[in-house]
């Protein structure tokens, strides 16, 4: 098994993408837990969508409150 070639642009881009999505996922999960939106929390925890699900949640659903 050969180690990763970190000078390869594909490996560099995947590493950058991974490092950028981690804080985004953490913030979106935190917001959904704060808002008691368990289905969003479960969905974002299970599905890896390269940040698309997290961005959708943060911009469109995080500020919407459940009407009691």
mmCIF file of N, CA, C and O in Angstrom:
data_model
loop_
_atom_site.group_PDB
_atom_site.id
_atom_site.type_symbol
_atom_site.label_atom_id
_atom_site.label_comp_id
_atom_site.label_asym_id
_atom_site.label_seq_id
_atom_site.Cartn_x
_atom_site.Cartn_y
_atom_site.Cartn_z
ATOM 1 N N UNK A 1 0.845 -1.178 0.000
ATOM 2 C CA UNK A 1 0.000 0.000 0.000
ATOM 3 C C UNK A 1 0.892 1.244 0.000
ATOM 4 O O UNK A 1 1.776 1.378 0.829
ATOM 5 N N UNK A 2 0.625 2.132 -0.928
ATOM 6 C CA UNK A 2 1.436 3.338 -1.036
ATOM 7 C C UNK A 2 0.769 4.493 -0.282
ATOM 8 O O UNK A 2 -0.456 4.607 -0.266
ATOM 9 N N UNK A 3 1.581 5.357 0.311
ATOM 10 C CA UNK A 3 1.012 6.515 1.003
ATOM 11 C C UNK A 3 0.441 7.514 -0.005
ATOM 12 O O UNK A 3 0.744 7.465 -1.186
ATOM 13 N N UNK A 4 -0.402 8.406 0.507
ATOM 14 C CA UNK A 4 -0.978 9.432 -0.353
ATOM 15 C C UNK A 4 0.105 10.361 -0.874
ATOM 16 O O UNK A 4 1.058 10.694 -0.184
ATOM 17 N N UNK A 5 -0.078 10.806 -2.100
ATOM 18 C CA UNK A 5 0.823 11.768 -2.696
ATOM 19 C C UNK A 5 0.211 13.157 -2.483
ATOM 20 O O UNK A 5 -0.661 13.584 -3.220
ATOM 21 N N UNK A 6 0.671 13.862 -1.452
ATOM 22 C CA UNK A 6 0.083 15.147 -1.097
ATOM 23 C C UNK A 6 0.416 16.254 -2.085
ATOM 24 O O UNK A 6 -0.123 17.351 -1.986
ATOM 25 N N UNK A 7 1.275 16.005 -3.041
ATOM 26 C CA UNK A 7 1.537 17.004 -4.072
ATOM 27 C C UNK A 7 0.543 16.884 -5.224
ATOM 28 O O UNK A 7 0.497 17.748 -6.091
ATOM 29 N N UNK A 8 -0.284 15.837 -5.213
ATOM 30 C CA UNK A 8 -1.313 15.657 -6.227
ATOM 31 C C UNK A 8 -2.448 16.661 -5.974
ATOM 32 O O UNK A 8 -2.980 16.728 -4.865
ATOM 33 N N UNK A 9 -2.836 17.453 -6.984
ATOM 34 C CA UNK A 9 -3.893 18.458 -6.782
ATOM 35 C C UNK A 9 -5.226 17.855 -6.325
ATOM 36 O O UNK A 9 -5.947 18.475 -5.545
ATOM 37 N N UNK A 10 -5.559 16.670 -6.781
ATOM 38 C CA UNK A 10 -6.806 16.040 -6.357
ATOM 39 C C UNK A 10 -6.786 15.758 -4.857
ATOM 40 O O UNK A 10 -7.758 16.039 -4.148
ATOM 41 N N UNK A 11 -5.689 15.238 -4.364
ATOM 42 C CA UNK A 11 -5.563 14.954 -2.929
ATOM 43 C C UNK A 11 -5.613 16.260 -2.140
ATOM 44 O O UNK A 11 -6.268 16.341 -1.097
ATOM 45 N N UNK A 12 -4.968 17.297 -2.630
ATOM 46 C CA UNK A 12 -4.978 18.595 -1.952
ATOM 47 C C UNK A 12 -6.392 19.168 -1.885
ATOM 48 O O UNK A 12 -6.817 19.658 -0.839
ATOM 49 N N UNK A 13 -7.125 19.095 -2.994
ATOM 50 C CA UNK A 13 -8.490 19.626 -3.018
ATOM 51 C C UNK A 13 -9.422 18.845 -2.098
ATOM 52 O O UNK A 13 -10.257 19.436 -1.412
ATOM 53 N N UNK A 14 -9.273 17.530 -2.067
ATOM 54 C CA UNK A 14 -10.101 16.727 -1.175
ATOM 55 C C UNK A 14 -9.793 17.020 0.290
ATOM 56 O O UNK A 14 -10.693 17.070 1.129
ATOM 57 N N UNK A 15 -8.531 17.237 0.596
ATOM 58 C CA UNK A 15 -8.142 17.569 1.966
ATOM 59 C C UNK A 15 -8.718 18.928 2.377
ATOM 60 O O UNK A 15 -9.278 19.070 3.468
ATOM 61 N N UNK A 16 -8.618 19.913 1.504
ATOM 62 C CA UNK A 16 -9.161 21.244 1.790
ATOM 63 C C UNK A 16 -10.669 21.175 1.966
ATOM 64 O O UNK A 16 -11.233 21.751 2.903
ATOM 65 N N UNK A 17 -11.335 20.454 1.070
ATOM 66 C CA UNK A 17 -12.787 20.306 1.157
ATOM 67 C C UNK A 17 -13.196 19.640 2.465
ATOM 68 O O UNK A 17 -14.144 20.061 3.134
ATOM 69 N N UNK A 18 -12.466 18.618 2.862
ATOM 70 C CA UNK A 18 -12.757 17.933 4.123
ATOM 71 C C UNK A 18 -12.567 18.852 5.314
ATOM 72 O O UNK A 18 -13.374 18.851 6.252
ATOM 73 N N UNK A 19 -11.521 19.639 5.298
ATOM 74 C CA UNK A 19 -11.253 20.541 6.421
ATOM 75 C C UNK A 19 -12.260 21.680 6.497
ATOM 76 O O UNK A 19 -12.543 22.194 7.576
ATOM 77 N N UNK A 20 -12.813 22.090 5.353
ATOM 78 C CA UNK A 20 -13.805 23.159 5.358
ATOM 79 C C UNK A 20 -15.188 22.664 5.769
ATOM 80 O O UNK A 20 -15.950 23.404 6.382
ATOM 81 N N UNK A 21 -15.515 21.434 5.443
ATOM 82 C CA UNK A 21 -16.851 20.944 5.775
ATOM 83 C C UNK A 21 -16.985 20.539 7.238
ATOM 84 O O UNK A 21 -18.099 20.532 7.765
ATOM 85 N N UNK A 22 -15.900 20.217 7.895
ATOM 86 C CA UNK A 22 -15.979 19.805 9.296
ATOM 87 C C UNK A 22 -16.548 20.906 10.199
ATOM 88 O O UNK A 22 -17.504 20.652 10.936
ATOM 89 N N UNK A 23 -16.038 22.141 10.179
ATOM 90 C CA UNK A 23 -16.638 23.171 11.035
ATOM 91 C C UNK A 23 -18.063 23.526 10.606
ATOM 92 O O UNK A 23 -18.909 23.833 11.444
ATOM 93 N N UNK A 24 -18.334 23.457 9.305
ATOM 94 C CA UNK A 24 -19.676 23.741 8.810
ATOM 95 C C UNK A 24 -20.665 22.713 9.346
ATOM 96 O O UNK A 24 -21.750 23.049 9.813
ATOM 97 N N UNK A 25 -20.293 21.454 9.308
ATOM 98 C CA UNK A 25 -21.155 20.381 9.826
ATOM 99 C C UNK A 25 -21.337 20.548 11.334
ATOM 100 O O UNK A 25 -22.455 20.418 11.842
ATOM 101 N N UNK A 26 -20.281 20.845 12.050
ATOM 102 C CA UNK A 26 -20.370 21.010 13.500
ATOM 103 C C UNK A 26 -21.313 22.154 13.868
ATOM 104 O O UNK A 26 -22.159 22.012 14.761
ATOM 105 N N UNK A 27 -21.215 23.276 13.159
ATOM 106 C CA UNK A 27 -22.074 24.431 13.454
ATOM 107 C C UNK A 27 -23.530 24.129 13.126
ATOM 108 O O UNK A 27 -24.431 24.455 13.899
ATOM 109 N N UNK A 28 -23.774 23.477 11.997
ATOM 110 C CA UNK A 28 -25.146 23.141 11.611
ATOM 111 C C UNK A 28 -25.755 22.141 12.599
ATOM 112 O O UNK A 28 -26.926 22.258 12.966
ATOM 113 N N UNK A 29 -24.982 21.156 13.028
ATOM 114 C CA UNK A 29 -25.483 20.198 14.018
ATOM 115 C C UNK A 29 -25.791 20.890 15.342
ATOM 116 O O UNK A 29 -26.802 20.603 15.984
ATOM 117 N N UNK A 30 -24.941 21.814 15.741
ATOM 118 C CA UNK A 30 -25.149 22.548 16.981
ATOM 119 C C UNK A 30 -26.439 23.379 16.906
ATOM 120 O O UNK A 30 -27.242 23.377 17.832
ATOM 121 N N UNK A 31 -26.641 24.073 15.769
ATOM 122 C CA UNK A 31 -27.843 24.884 15.600
ATOM 123 C C UNK A 31 -29.103 24.025 15.597
ATOM 124 O O UNK A 31 -30.113 24.393 16.188
ATOM 125 N N UNK A 32 -29.057 22.870 14.927
ATOM 126 C CA UNK A 32 -30.244 22.019 14.881
ATOM 127 C C UNK A 32 -30.560 21.435 16.263
ATOM 128 O O UNK A 32 -31.726 21.287 16.619
ATOM 129 N N UNK A 33 -29.538 21.121 17.032
ATOM 130 C CA UNK A 33 -29.765 20.626 18.392
ATOM 131 C C UNK A 33 -30.348 21.732 19.268
ATOM 132 O O UNK A 33 -31.250 21.488 20.078
ATOM 133 N N UNK A 34 -29.865 22.937 19.098
ATOM 134 C CA UNK A 34 -30.364 24.087 19.854
ATOM 135 C C UNK A 34 -31.833 24.349 19.549
ATOM 136 O O UNK A 34 -32.592 24.736 20.427
ATOM 137 N N UNK A 35 -32.222 24.143 18.285
ATOM 138 C CA UNK A 35 -33.592 24.406 17.846
ATOM 139 C C UNK A 35 -34.513 23.200 18.011
ATOM 140 O O UNK A 35 -35.649 23.239 17.539
ATOM 141 N N UNK A 36 -34.034 22.149 18.640
ATOM 142 C CA UNK A 36 -34.819 20.919 18.822
ATOM 143 C C UNK A 36 -35.339 20.359 17.506
ATOM 144 O O UNK A 36 -36.473 19.899 17.422
ATOM 145 N N UNK A 37 -34.516 20.399 16.470
ATOM 146 C CA UNK A 37 -34.880 19.863 15.158
ATOM 147 C C UNK A 37 -34.133 18.551 14.961
ATOM 148 O O UNK A 37 -33.140 18.477 14.258
ATOM 149 N N UNK A 38 -34.672 17.502 15.608
ATOM 150 C CA UNK A 38 -33.943 16.229 15.652
ATOM 151 C C UNK A 38 -33.806 15.583 14.287
ATOM 152 O O UNK A 38 -32.819 14.905 14.023
ATOM 153 N N UNK A 39 -34.779 15.763 13.380
ATOM 154 C CA UNK A 39 -34.672 15.124 12.063
ATOM 155 C C UNK A 39 -33.580 15.769 11.220
ATOM 156 O O UNK A 39 -32.894 15.092 10.456
ATOM 157 N N UNK A 40 -33.410 17.073 11.355
ATOM 158 C CA UNK A 40 -32.286 17.727 10.672
ATOM 159 C C UNK A 40 -30.965 17.230 11.256
ATOM 160 O O UNK A 40 -30.010 16.970 10.537
ATOM 161 N N UNK A 41 -30.914 17.128 12.572
ATOM 162 C CA UNK A 41 -29.702 16.660 13.237
ATOM 163 C C UNK A 41 -29.324 15.268 12.750
ATOM 164 O O UNK A 41 -28.172 15.014 12.369
ATOM 165 N N UNK A 42 -30.294 14.359 12.737
ATOM 166 C CA UNK A 42 -30.030 12.982 12.303
ATOM 167 C C UNK A 42 -29.609 12.948 10.833
ATOM 168 O O UNK A 42 -28.650 12.268 10.468
ATOM 169 N N UNK A 43 -30.300 13.688 9.992
ATOM 170 C CA UNK A 43 -29.969 13.712 8.572
ATOM 171 C C UNK A 43 -28.566 14.227 8.299
ATOM 172 O O UNK A 43 -27.817 13.637 7.514
ATOM 173 N N UNK A 44 -28.211 15.323 8.951
ATOM 174 C CA UNK A 44 -26.876 15.883 8.731
ATOM 175 C C UNK A 44 -25.789 15.004 9.327
ATOM 176 O O UNK A 44 -24.673 14.963 8.832
ATOM 177 N N UNK A 45 -26.119 14.297 10.391
ATOM 178 C CA UNK A 45 -25.146 13.409 11.016
ATOM 179 C C UNK A 45 -24.881 12.184 10.145
ATOM 180 O O UNK A 45 -23.743 11.748 10.010
ATOM 181 N N UNK A 46 -25.915 11.665 9.508
ATOM 182 C CA UNK A 46 -25.786 10.441 8.727
ATOM 183 C C UNK A 46 -25.266 10.695 7.315
ATOM 184 O O UNK A 46 -24.378 9.995 6.835
ATOM 185 N N UNK A 47 -25.816 11.697 6.636
ATOM 186 C CA UNK A 47 -25.484 11.918 5.228
ATOM 187 C C UNK A 47 -24.323 12.883 5.072
ATOM 188 O O UNK A 47 -24.337 13.978 5.611
ATOM 189 N N UNK A 48 -23.340 12.467 4.309
ATOM 190 C CA UNK A 48 -22.221 13.337 3.987
ATOM 191 C C UNK A 48 -22.493 13.945 2.619
ATOM 192 O O UNK A 48 -22.409 13.278 1.602
ATOM 193 N N UNK A 49 -22.831 15.212 2.603
ATOM 194 C CA UNK A 49 -23.241 15.877 1.367
ATOM 195 C C UNK A 49 -22.269 16.971 0.934
ATOM 196 O O UNK A 49 -22.648 17.891 0.218
ATOM 197 N N UNK A 50 -21.040 16.893 1.376
ATOM 198 C CA UNK A 50 -20.002 17.885 1.059
ATOM 199 C C UNK A 50 -20.477 19.292 1.427
ATOM 200 O O UNK A 50 -20.236 20.257 0.745
ATOM 201 N N UNK A 51 -21.205 19.393 2.500
ATOM 202 C CA UNK A 51 -21.639 20.686 3.005
ATOM 203 C C UNK A 51 -22.940 21.205 2.432
ATOM 204 O O UNK A 51 -23.465 22.200 2.920
ATOM 205 N N UNK A 52 -23.493 20.580 1.412
ATOM 206 C CA UNK A 52 -24.710 21.100 0.789
ATOM 207 C C UNK A 52 -25.908 21.042 1.733
ATOM 208 O O UNK A 52 -26.678 21.996 1.824
ATOM 209 N N UNK A 53 -26.071 19.941 2.428
ATOM 210 C CA UNK A 53 -27.180 19.818 3.370
ATOM 211 C C UNK A 53 -27.018 20.807 4.519
ATOM 212 O O UNK A 53 -27.991 21.444 4.940
ATOM 213 N N UNK A 54 -25.804 20.977 4.997
ATOM 214 C CA UNK A 54 -25.552 21.897 6.103
ATOM 215 C C UNK A 54 -25.817 23.350 5.703
ATOM 216 O O UNK A 54 -26.426 24.106 6.446
ATOM 217 N N UNK A 55 -25.364 23.740 4.517
ATOM 218 C CA UNK A 55 -25.587 25.109 4.038
ATOM 219 C C UNK A 55 -27.076 25.359 3.846
ATOM 220 O O UNK A 55 -27.598 26.419 4.225
ATOM 221 N N UNK A 56 -27.787 24.386 3.272
ATOM 222 C CA UNK A 56 -29.236 24.516 3.097
ATOM 223 C C UNK A 56 -29.914 24.723 4.443
ATOM 224 O O UNK A 56 -30.765 25.608 4.591
ATOM 225 N N UNK A 57 -29.533 23.922 5.417
ATOM 226 C CA UNK A 57 -30.135 24.062 6.740
ATOM 227 C C UNK A 57 -29.835 25.436 7.341
ATOM 228 O O UNK A 57 -30.738 26.130 7.804
ATOM 229 N N UNK A 58 -28.567 25.827 7.333
ATOM 230 C CA UNK A 58 -28.179 27.074 7.990
ATOM 231 C C UNK A 58 -28.834 28.300 7.356
ATOM 232 O O UNK A 58 -29.244 29.225 8.050
ATOM 233 N N UNK A 59 -28.953 28.326 6.045
ATOM 234 C CA UNK A 59 -29.491 29.516 5.378
ATOM 235 C C UNK A 59 -31.016 29.537 5.278
ATOM 236 O O UNK A 59 -31.605 30.612 5.191
ATOM 237 N N UNK A 60 -31.654 28.372 5.288
ATOM 238 C CA UNK A 60 -33.099 28.363 5.062
ATOM 239 C C UNK A 60 -33.928 27.862 6.237
ATOM 240 O O UNK A 60 -35.070 28.259 6.387
ATOM 241 N N UNK A 61 -33.397 26.992 7.070
ATOM 242 C CA UNK A 61 -34.217 26.378 8.100
ATOM 243 C C UNK A 61 -33.772 26.668 9.525
ATOM 244 O O UNK A 61 -34.551 26.484 10.455
ATOM 245 N N UNK A 62 -32.563 27.107 9.744
ATOM 246 C CA UNK A 62 -32.049 27.280 11.112
ATOM 247 C C UNK A 62 -32.777 28.395 11.849
ATOM 248 O O UNK A 62 -32.945 28.326 13.069
ATOM 249 N N UNK A 63 -33.223 29.423 11.151
ATOM 250 C CA UNK A 63 -33.867 30.551 11.813
ATOM 251 C C UNK A 63 -35.369 30.405 11.917
ATOM 252 O O UNK A 63 -36.028 31.238 12.529
ATOM 253 N N UNK A 64 -35.932 29.370 11.285
ATOM 254 C CA UNK A 64 -37.366 29.150 11.376
ATOM 255 C C UNK A 64 -37.676 28.418 12.673
ATOM 256 O O UNK A 64 -37.085 27.409 12.976
ATOM 257 N N UNK A 65 -38.577 28.955 13.439
ATOM 258 C CA UNK A 65 -38.965 28.348 14.703
ATOM 259 C C UNK A 65 -40.259 27.563 14.505
ATOM 260 O O UNK A 65 -41.102 27.921 13.711
ATOM 261 N N UNK A 66 -40.370 26.476 15.260
ATOM 262 C CA UNK A 66 -41.616 25.709 15.240
ATOM 263 C C UNK A 66 -42.715 26.543 15.885
ATOM 264 O O UNK A 66 -42.505 27.160 16.921
ATOM 265 N N UNK A 67 -43.859 26.539 15.257
ATOM 266 C CA UNK A 67 -44.986 27.237 15.888
ATOM 267 C C UNK A 67 -45.677 26.265 16.826
ATOM 268 O O UNK A 67 -46.063 25.179 16.458
ATOM 269 N N UNK A 68 -45.780 26.670 18.071
ATOM 270 C CA UNK A 68 -46.382 25.797 19.103
ATOM 271 C C UNK A 68 -47.873 26.018 19.203
ATOM 272 O O UNK A 68 -48.422 27.002 19.010
#
